Amino acid sequence: MTDLIKRAVDDITAANHVVALTGAGISVESGIPPFRGKGGLWEKLDPMEFAHIDSFMRDPAKVWDILIREMKGVIDTAKPNDAHIALYRMQKLGKLQSVITQNVDGLHQSAGVADVIEFHGTFARQFCLKCGKTYETGMINLTQIPPTCECTGILRPDCVFFGEAIPENEMARSQVEASQCDLMLVIGTSAIVQPAAFMPVIARENGAKIIEINPEPTSLTNRISDYLIEGGAGSIMKQIADELEKAAGHAK
Ligand code: OAD
C-alpha cells in the first residue's frame, strides 16, 4: 500500500459524510472511452457539432447515426469495474453517502450504489420530442435513424446536451451533498466542464477534504484538492476498499 492510499484510508475512516464525484475516467476500465485526452471521443468528433442541443435539433439523424448509435453499442455491453464496485463496497461499510456522476452509463447503479445523482442525465432512457413519452434505450430499434415514437416524434436520449441546463433536482441535490460532505472523492474527471467541476469547490469552501484519483493532474490539483492519488481508478479504489474492509473486520 502506498503512503497516499494509506492516507486516503485514514481520511475516509475519520470522515462522517463521504461523497464521490465521478467522471468518464471511472468507466474507462469498463471499455467506455473518455471525452478528452488520448483516445477521447472529442478527439474524433467536435462536441459542438455532435453534442450541442442546437446541432441535435438541426440534424437529429446525423447525431444519432454518428454519436448516439456508437454510444448505445458501447454502453449496452459495459459492465461495472473494480472502481464502481469499490464505491458500492464503501457504501456497504457506511463509508459512502452518495455519488454525483457526470456519466450517463448507469454503471454505478449496476454496481449497486443506492444514491446516484445523475448530473448529466441518463442514457438508459429516451424521450419523444413531440409527446414526451419515454422508452428504455435497450428497447429502441435502430433500423430507422433517428428512431421515432409511436406518435412519429423523434426520440432523444435523456442526457444533458451542451447548451442545456442541468436538471433542477440533480443540481439542487448535488449542491446539498457537496456542501454537507466532509470528504469528497473526485474520481476520473478532468474537472473542466461546469457546473459539475464546481462541486469540489463548494465542498472545499465548506471545509471538506478533497481527494483526487486520476492518472494525471487536473485543474483542481494543487488548488482545490488536498492530494492526488495518481493512477487508474480500478486499482486504487480496490486497494482503498480492501483496506477499509480489513479495518472494519479488525474492529469487530
Ligand atoms: P473527460 O474525458 O474530460 O476526463 C476524463 C478524465 O479521466 C481525465 O482527467 C483522465 O485523466 C481521467 N482518466 C482516464 N483514464 C482513467 C482511469 N483509468 N481511471 C481514472 N481516471 C482516468 O471526462 P469528464 O470530466 O467526465 O458532458 O467530462 C465531463 C463532461 O464532458 C462529460 O460529462 C460530458 C463531456 O463533454 C456532457 O456530455 C454534457
mmCIF file of C-alpha atoms and ligand atoms in Angstrom:
data_model
loop_
_atom_site.group_PDB
_atom_site.id
_atom_site.type_symbol
_atom_site.label_atom_id
_atom_site.label_comp_id
_atom_site.label_asym_id
_atom_site.label_seq_id
_atom_site.Cartn_x
_atom_site.Cartn_y
_atom_site.Cartn_z
ATOM 1 C CA MET A 1 0.000 0.000 0.000
ATOM 2 C CA THR A 2 1.405 3.407 -0.928
ATOM 3 C CA ASP A 3 1.552 6.257 1.593
ATOM 4 C CA LEU A 4 -1.174 8.148 -0.264
ATOM 5 C CA ILE A 5 -3.555 5.177 -0.261
ATOM 6 C CA LYS A 6 -2.941 4.772 3.472
ATOM 7 C CA ARG A 7 -3.601 8.484 3.928
ATOM 8 C CA ALA A 8 -6.878 8.191 1.971
ATOM 9 C CA VAL A 9 -7.976 5.179 4.038
ATOM 10 C CA ASP A 10 -7.254 7.104 7.260
ATOM 11 C CA ASP A 11 -9.098 10.181 5.979
ATOM 12 C CA ILE A 12 -12.130 8.127 4.888
ATOM 13 C CA THR A 13 -12.160 6.280 8.214
ATOM 14 C CA ALA A 14 -12.222 9.597 10.073
ATOM 15 C CA ALA A 15 -14.913 11.133 7.823
ATOM 16 C CA ASN A 16 -18.638 11.133 8.594
ATOM 17 C CA HIS A 17 -20.127 12.050 5.223
ATOM 18 C CA VAL A 18 -18.288 10.887 2.109
ATOM 19 C CA VAL A 19 -19.438 11.815 -1.385
ATOM 20 C CA ALA A 20 -17.850 10.794 -4.685
ATOM 21 C CA LEU A 21 -17.874 12.974 -7.802
ATOM 22 C CA THR A 22 -17.143 10.804 -10.821
ATOM 23 C CA GLY A 23 -16.416 11.407 -14.486
ATOM 24 C CA ALA A 24 -15.728 9.466 -17.659
ATOM 25 C CA GLY A 25 -12.385 8.183 -16.309
ATOM 26 C CA ILE A 26 -14.067 5.844 -13.832
ATOM 27 C CA SER A 27 -15.673 3.962 -16.735
ATOM 28 C CA VAL A 28 -12.550 3.770 -18.944
ATOM 29 C CA GLU A 29 -11.658 0.356 -17.471
ATOM 30 C CA SER A 30 -15.178 -0.787 -18.424
ATOM 31 C CA GLY A 31 -14.329 -0.071 -22.063
ATOM 32 C CA ILE A 32 -16.093 3.288 -22.363
ATOM 33 C CA PRO A 33 -13.792 5.925 -23.873
ATOM 34 C CA PRO A 34 -13.406 9.303 -22.101
ATOM 35 C CA PHE A 35 -14.192 12.603 -23.850
ATOM 36 C CA ARG A 36 -10.860 14.390 -23.580
ATOM 37 C CA GLY A 37 -7.248 13.315 -23.895
ATOM 38 C CA LYS A 38 -5.755 10.328 -25.688
ATOM 39 C CA GLY A 39 -8.396 8.100 -27.254
ATOM 40 C CA GLY A 40 -11.096 10.561 -26.157
ATOM 41 C CA LEU A 41 -14.339 10.938 -28.084
ATOM 42 C CA TRP A 42 -13.789 14.661 -28.669
ATOM 43 C CA GLU A 43 -10.508 13.811 -30.446
ATOM 44 C CA LYS A 44 -12.605 12.214 -33.212
ATOM 45 C CA LEU A 45 -15.745 14.356 -33.041
ATOM 46 C CA ASP A 46 -16.307 18.057 -32.467
ATOM 47 C CA PRO A 47 -18.592 18.304 -29.401
ATOM 48 C CA MET A 48 -20.187 21.476 -30.740
ATOM 49 C CA GLU A 49 -21.135 19.614 -33.920
ATOM 50 C CA PHE A 50 -22.380 16.444 -32.228
ATOM 51 C CA ALA A 51 -23.180 17.111 -28.582
ATOM 52 C CA HIS A 52 -24.796 20.543 -28.650
ATOM 53 C CA ILE A 53 -28.574 20.644 -28.437
ATOM 54 C CA ASP A 54 -28.745 23.018 -31.438
ATOM 55 C CA SER A 55 -26.836 20.502 -33.595
ATOM 56 C CA PHE A 56 -29.163 17.716 -32.491
ATOM 57 C CA MET A 57 -32.277 19.742 -33.272
ATOM 58 C CA ARG A 58 -30.846 20.796 -36.646
ATOM 59 C CA ASP A 59 -29.928 17.285 -37.749
ATOM 60 C CA PRO A 60 -31.028 14.521 -35.352
ATOM 61 C CA ALA A 61 -30.316 11.789 -37.916
ATOM 62 C CA LYS A 62 -26.644 12.817 -38.140
ATOM 63 C CA VAL A 63 -26.157 12.913 -34.353
ATOM 64 C CA TRP A 64 -27.983 9.588 -33.934
ATOM 65 C CA ASP A 65 -26.000 7.991 -36.733
ATOM 66 C CA ILE A 66 -22.523 9.078 -35.704
ATOM 67 C CA LEU A 67 -22.604 9.638 -31.932
ATOM 68 C CA ILE A 68 -25.631 8.082 -30.249
ATOM 69 C CA ARG A 69 -25.609 4.794 -32.157
ATOM 70 C CA GLU A 70 -21.971 4.234 -31.156
ATOM 71 C CA MET A 71 -22.647 5.208 -27.525
ATOM 72 C CA LYS A 72 -25.516 2.744 -27.417
ATOM 73 C CA GLY A 73 -23.274 -0.063 -28.690
ATOM 74 C CA VAL A 74 -20.600 0.641 -26.074
ATOM 75 C CA ILE A 75 -22.891 1.319 -23.089
ATOM 76 C CA ASP A 76 -25.228 -1.633 -23.794
ATOM 77 C CA THR A 77 -22.420 -4.132 -23.173
ATOM 78 C CA ALA A 78 -20.343 -2.327 -20.488
ATOM 79 C CA LYS A 79 -20.046 -3.803 -17.001
ATOM 80 C CA PRO A 80 -19.030 -2.089 -13.721
ATOM 81 C CA ASN A 81 -15.297 -2.316 -12.993
ATOM 82 C CA ASP A 82 -13.354 -2.508 -9.704
ATOM 83 C CA ALA A 83 -13.801 1.231 -9.092
ATOM 84 C CA HIS A 84 -17.613 1.159 -9.381
ATOM 85 C CA ILE A 85 -17.640 -1.946 -7.200
ATOM 86 C CA ALA A 86 -15.301 -0.347 -4.624
ATOM 87 C CA LEU A 87 -17.750 2.542 -4.193
ATOM 88 C CA TYR A 88 -20.518 0.006 -3.560
ATOM 89 C CA ARG A 89 -18.251 -1.766 -1.022
ATOM 90 C CA MET A 90 -17.684 1.591 0.712
ATOM 91 C CA GLN A 91 -21.441 2.176 0.816
ATOM 92 C CA LYS A 92 -21.903 -1.235 2.496
ATOM 93 C CA LEU A 93 -19.380 -0.203 5.138
ATOM 94 C CA GLY A 94 -21.345 3.012 5.756
ATOM 95 C CA LYS A 95 -18.482 4.988 4.228
ATOM 96 C CA LEU A 96 -20.248 6.478 1.191
ATOM 97 C CA GLN A 97 -23.385 8.601 1.237
ATOM 98 C CA SER A 98 -23.852 9.367 -2.431
ATOM 99 C CA VAL A 99 -22.277 9.543 -5.860
ATOM 100 C CA ILE A 100 -22.611 12.612 -8.064
ATOM 101 C CA THR A 101 -21.783 11.379 -11.548
ATOM 102 C CA GLN A 102 -21.293 13.162 -14.840
ATOM 103 C CA ASN A 103 -21.595 9.785 -16.550
ATOM 104 C CA VAL A 104 -24.737 8.620 -18.279
ATOM 105 C CA ASP A 105 -23.766 4.930 -18.451
ATOM 106 C CA GLY A 106 -25.644 3.696 -15.352
ATOM 107 C CA LEU A 107 -22.641 1.672 -14.124
ATOM 108 C CA HIS A 108 -22.782 2.982 -10.534
ATOM 109 C CA GLN A 109 -26.358 1.706 -10.268
ATOM 110 C CA SER A 110 -25.361 -1.618 -11.884
ATOM 111 C CA ALA A 111 -22.680 -1.964 -9.196
ATOM 112 C CA GLY A 112 -25.359 -1.492 -6.515
ATOM 113 C CA VAL A 113 -24.787 2.100 -5.362
ATOM 114 C CA ALA A 114 -28.098 3.304 -3.917
ATOM 115 C CA ASP A 115 -27.860 7.085 -4.133
ATOM 116 C CA VAL A 116 -26.585 8.139 -7.549
ATOM 117 C CA ILE A 117 -27.177 11.714 -8.669
ATOM 118 C CA GLU A 118 -27.044 11.733 -12.465
ATOM 119 C CA PHE A 119 -25.817 15.270 -13.075
ATOM 120 C CA HIS A 120 -25.847 14.951 -16.880
ATOM 121 C CA GLY A 121 -28.935 12.743 -17.077
ATOM 122 C CA THR A 122 -29.063 9.153 -18.226
ATOM 123 C CA PHE A 123 -28.563 7.247 -21.432
ATOM 124 C CA ALA A 124 -30.801 4.448 -20.148
ATOM 125 C CA ARG A 125 -33.900 6.363 -21.235
ATOM 126 C CA GLN A 126 -35.053 8.141 -24.421
ATOM 127 C CA PHE A 127 -37.942 10.531 -24.711
ATOM 128 C CA CYS A 128 -40.095 11.778 -27.562
ATOM 129 C CA LEU A 129 -39.564 15.370 -28.639
ATOM 130 C CA LYS A 130 -43.242 15.622 -29.585
ATOM 131 C CA CYS A 131 -45.292 13.905 -26.858
ATOM 132 C CA GLY A 132 -42.679 13.295 -24.146
ATOM 133 C CA LYS A 133 -43.287 9.527 -23.932
ATOM 134 C CA THR A 134 -40.239 7.707 -22.537
ATOM 135 C CA TYR A 135 -38.623 4.490 -23.756
ATOM 136 C CA GLU A 136 -35.885 2.262 -22.367
ATOM 137 C CA THR A 137 -32.843 2.675 -24.606
ATOM 138 C CA GLY A 138 -32.377 -1.103 -24.704
ATOM 139 C CA MET A 139 -35.813 -1.432 -26.336
ATOM 140 C CA ILE A 140 -35.137 1.058 -29.139
ATOM 141 C CA ASN A 141 -34.989 -0.315 -32.647
ATOM 142 C CA LEU A 142 -32.203 1.276 -34.659
ATOM 143 C CA THR A 143 -33.279 0.037 -38.089
ATOM 144 C CA GLN A 144 -34.652 3.533 -38.597
ATOM 145 C CA ILE A 145 -32.454 6.541 -37.780
ATOM 146 C CA PRO A 146 -33.480 8.687 -35.999
ATOM 147 C CA PRO A 147 -35.733 6.319 -34.068
ATOM 148 C CA THR A 148 -39.262 7.603 -33.562
ATOM 149 C CA CYS A 149 -42.074 7.335 -31.058
ATOM 150 C CA GLU A 150 -45.411 5.678 -31.855
ATOM 151 C CA CYS A 151 -46.697 9.265 -32.335
ATOM 152 C CA THR A 152 -43.960 9.756 -35.037
ATOM 153 C CA GLY A 153 -41.982 12.252 -32.894
ATOM 154 C CA ILE A 154 -38.187 11.901 -32.842
ATOM 155 C CA LEU A 155 -36.564 10.246 -29.803
ATOM 156 C CA ARG A 156 -33.629 11.721 -27.947
ATOM 157 C CA PRO A 157 -31.562 10.443 -25.025
ATOM 158 C CA ASP A 158 -32.479 11.827 -21.586
ATOM 159 C CA CYS A 159 -28.931 13.205 -21.291
ATOM 160 C CA VAL A 160 -27.839 16.798 -20.939
ATOM 161 C CA PHE A 161 -26.523 18.141 -24.246
ATOM 162 C CA PHE A 162 -24.205 21.145 -24.335
ATOM 163 C CA GLY A 163 -26.404 24.238 -24.299
ATOM 164 C CA GLU A 164 -28.910 22.635 -21.901
ATOM 165 C CA ALA A 165 -29.411 23.213 -18.202
ATOM 166 C CA ILE A 166 -28.574 20.648 -15.526
ATOM 167 C CA PRO A 167 -31.830 19.023 -14.288
ATOM 168 C CA GLU A 168 -33.082 21.136 -11.377
ATOM 169 C CA ASN A 169 -33.407 18.362 -8.830
ATOM 170 C CA GLU A 170 -29.956 16.893 -9.591
ATOM 171 C CA MET A 171 -28.378 20.337 -9.396
ATOM 172 C CA ALA A 172 -30.009 21.082 -6.038
ATOM 173 C CA ARG A 173 -29.175 17.671 -4.523
ATOM 174 C CA SER A 174 -25.564 17.864 -5.704
ATOM 175 C CA GLN A 175 -25.127 21.271 -4.112
ATOM 176 C CA VAL A 176 -26.539 19.960 -0.831
ATOM 177 C CA GLU A 177 -24.303 16.858 -0.890
ATOM 178 C CA ALA A 178 -21.256 18.934 -1.821
ATOM 179 C CA SER A 179 -21.863 21.414 0.977
ATOM 180 C CA GLN A 180 -22.652 18.768 3.621
ATOM 181 C CA CYS A 181 -19.877 16.255 2.972
ATOM 182 C CA ASP A 182 -16.677 16.298 4.971
ATOM 183 C CA LEU A 183 -14.761 14.314 2.341
ATOM 184 C CA MET A 184 -15.153 14.262 -1.422
ATOM 185 C CA LEU A 185 -13.510 11.685 -3.683
ATOM 186 C CA VAL A 186 -13.078 13.159 -7.165
ATOM 187 C CA ILE A 187 -12.561 10.204 -9.480
ATOM 188 C CA GLY A 188 -11.772 10.222 -13.200
ATOM 189 C CA THR A 189 -12.856 13.701 -14.179
ATOM 190 C CA SER A 190 -10.854 16.370 -15.958
ATOM 191 C CA ALA A 191 -12.947 18.891 -13.947
ATOM 192 C CA ILE A 192 -13.249 21.145 -16.944
ATOM 193 C CA VAL A 193 -16.990 21.095 -17.550
ATOM 194 C CA GLN A 194 -19.097 23.420 -15.394
ATOM 195 C CA PRO A 195 -21.118 23.424 -13.237
ATOM 196 C CA ALA A 196 -20.061 19.853 -12.283
ATOM 197 C CA ALA A 197 -16.476 20.981 -11.709
ATOM 198 C CA PHE A 198 -17.740 23.487 -9.159
ATOM 199 C CA MET A 199 -18.955 20.778 -6.740
ATOM 200 C CA PRO A 200 -15.467 20.158 -5.270
ATOM 201 C CA VAL A 201 -15.108 23.926 -4.850
ATOM 202 C CA ILE A 202 -18.353 24.044 -2.834
ATOM 203 C CA ALA A 203 -17.159 21.066 -0.771
ATOM 204 C CA ARG A 204 -13.796 22.677 -0.117
ATOM 205 C CA GLU A 205 -15.365 26.013 0.850
ATOM 206 C CA ASN A 206 -17.446 24.121 3.394
ATOM 207 C CA GLY A 207 -14.375 22.536 4.943
ATOM 208 C CA ALA A 208 -14.338 19.118 3.233
ATOM 209 C CA LYS A 209 -11.170 17.228 2.313
ATOM 210 C CA ILE A 210 -10.844 16.635 -1.422
ATOM 211 C CA ILE A 211 -9.023 13.539 -2.679
ATOM 212 C CA GLU A 212 -8.486 13.155 -6.404
ATOM 213 C CA ILE A 213 -7.950 9.827 -8.169
ATOM 214 C CA ASN A 214 -6.731 10.274 -11.705
ATOM 215 C CA PRO A 215 -3.744 9.164 -13.835
ATOM 216 C CA GLU A 216 -2.884 12.835 -14.320
ATOM 217 C CA PRO A 217 -3.245 16.211 -12.582
ATOM 218 C CA THR A 218 -6.360 18.280 -13.328
ATOM 219 C CA SER A 219 -7.386 21.889 -12.857
ATOM 220 C CA LEU A 220 -8.301 21.007 -9.241
ATOM 221 C CA THR A 221 -4.884 19.564 -8.378
ATOM 222 C CA ASN A 222 -2.766 21.707 -6.022
ATOM 223 C CA ARG A 223 -5.594 24.238 -5.888
ATOM 224 C CA ILE A 224 -8.787 22.635 -4.629
ATOM 225 C CA SER A 225 -7.763 19.061 -3.871
ATOM 226 C CA ASP A 226 -5.758 18.139 -0.795
ATOM 227 C CA TYR A 227 -3.894 15.473 -2.751
ATOM 228 C CA LEU A 228 -3.969 13.447 -5.940
ATOM 229 C CA ILE A 229 -3.525 9.674 -5.986
ATOM 230 C CA GLU A 230 -2.108 9.122 -9.443
ATOM 231 C CA GLY A 231 -3.263 6.063 -11.374
ATOM 232 C CA GLY A 232 -6.241 4.176 -12.747
ATOM 233 C CA ALA A 233 -9.429 4.263 -10.689
ATOM 234 C CA GLY A 234 -9.927 0.470 -10.651
ATOM 235 C CA SER A 235 -6.726 -0.489 -8.890
ATOM 236 C CA ILE A 236 -6.639 2.495 -6.493
ATOM 237 C CA MET A 237 -10.277 2.227 -5.432
ATOM 238 C CA LYS A 238 -9.976 -1.548 -4.984
ATOM 239 C CA GLN A 239 -6.997 -1.090 -2.650
ATOM 240 C CA ILE A 240 -8.897 1.553 -0.672
ATOM 241 C CA ALA A 241 -11.984 -0.691 -0.327
ATOM 242 C CA ASP A 242 -9.795 -3.696 0.642
ATOM 243 C CA GLU A 243 -8.136 -1.689 3.421
ATOM 244 C CA LEU A 244 -11.420 -0.231 4.692
ATOM 245 C CA GLU A 245 -12.949 -3.727 4.845
ATOM 246 C CA LYS A 246 -9.865 -5.066 6.598
ATOM 247 C CA ALA A 247 -10.072 -2.273 9.187
ATOM 248 C CA ALA A 248 -13.820 -2.851 9.695
ATOM 249 C CA GLY A 249 -13.168 -6.600 10.151
ATOM 250 C CA HIS A 250 -10.476 -5.918 12.743
ATOM 251 C CA ALA A 251 -12.781 -3.606 14.641
ATOM 252 C CA LYS A 252 -15.424 -6.345 15.066
HETATM 253 P P1 OAD B 1 -13.089 13.825 -19.516
HETATM 254 O O1 OAD B 1 -12.993 12.955 -20.716
HETATM 255 O O2 OAD B 1 -12.998 15.290 -19.690
HETATM 256 O O3 OAD B 1 -11.939 13.424 -18.485
HETATM 257 C C1 OAD B 1 -11.666 12.099 -18.166
HETATM 258 C C2 OAD B 1 -10.682 12.079 -17.011
HETATM 259 O O4 OAD B 1 -10.479 10.717 -16.665
HETATM 260 C C3 OAD B 1 -9.306 12.655 -17.362
HETATM 261 O O5 OAD B 1 -8.907 13.546 -16.327
HETATM 262 C C4 OAD B 1 -8.400 11.428 -17.410
HETATM 263 O O6 OAD B 1 -7.080 11.718 -16.976
HETATM 264 C C5 OAD B 1 -9.105 10.507 -16.437
HETATM 265 N N1 OAD B 1 -8.868 9.057 -16.645
HETATM 266 C C6 OAD B 1 -8.544 8.392 -17.773
HETATM 267 N N2 OAD B 1 -8.411 7.066 -17.544
HETATM 268 C C7 OAD B 1 -8.683 6.879 -16.215
HETATM 269 C C8 OAD B 1 -8.720 5.749 -15.345
HETATM 270 N N3 OAD B 1 -8.466 4.503 -15.772
HETATM 271 N N4 OAD B 1 -9.023 5.960 -14.047
HETATM 272 C C9 OAD B 1 -9.280 7.212 -13.577
HETATM 273 N N5 OAD B 1 -9.249 8.307 -14.350
HETATM 274 C C10 OAD B 1 -8.964 8.152 -15.654
HETATM 275 O O7 OAD B 1 -14.425 13.376 -18.752
HETATM 276 P P2 OAD B 1 -15.339 14.186 -17.725
HETATM 277 O O8 OAD B 1 -14.520 15.027 -16.828
HETATM 278 O O9 OAD B 1 -16.274 13.219 -17.144
HETATM 279 O O10 OAD B 1 -20.564 16.236 -20.740
HETATM 280 O O11 OAD B 1 -16.117 15.122 -18.737
HETATM 281 C C11 OAD B 1 -17.128 15.943 -18.248
HETATM 282 C C12 OAD B 1 -18.180 16.120 -19.284
HETATM 283 O O12 OAD B 1 -17.620 16.498 -20.543
HETATM 284 C C13 OAD B 1 -18.958 14.863 -19.637
HETATM 285 O O13 OAD B 1 -19.938 14.521 -18.700
HETATM 286 C C14 OAD B 1 -19.550 15.226 -20.960
HETATM 287 C C15 OAD B 1 -18.325 15.805 -21.596
HETATM 288 O O14 OAD B 1 -18.491 16.661 -22.649
HETATM 289 C C16 OAD B 1 -21.676 16.246 -21.461
HETATM 290 O O15 OAD B 1 -21.903 15.422 -22.312
HETATM 291 C C17 OAD B 1 -22.617 17.353 -21.104
#
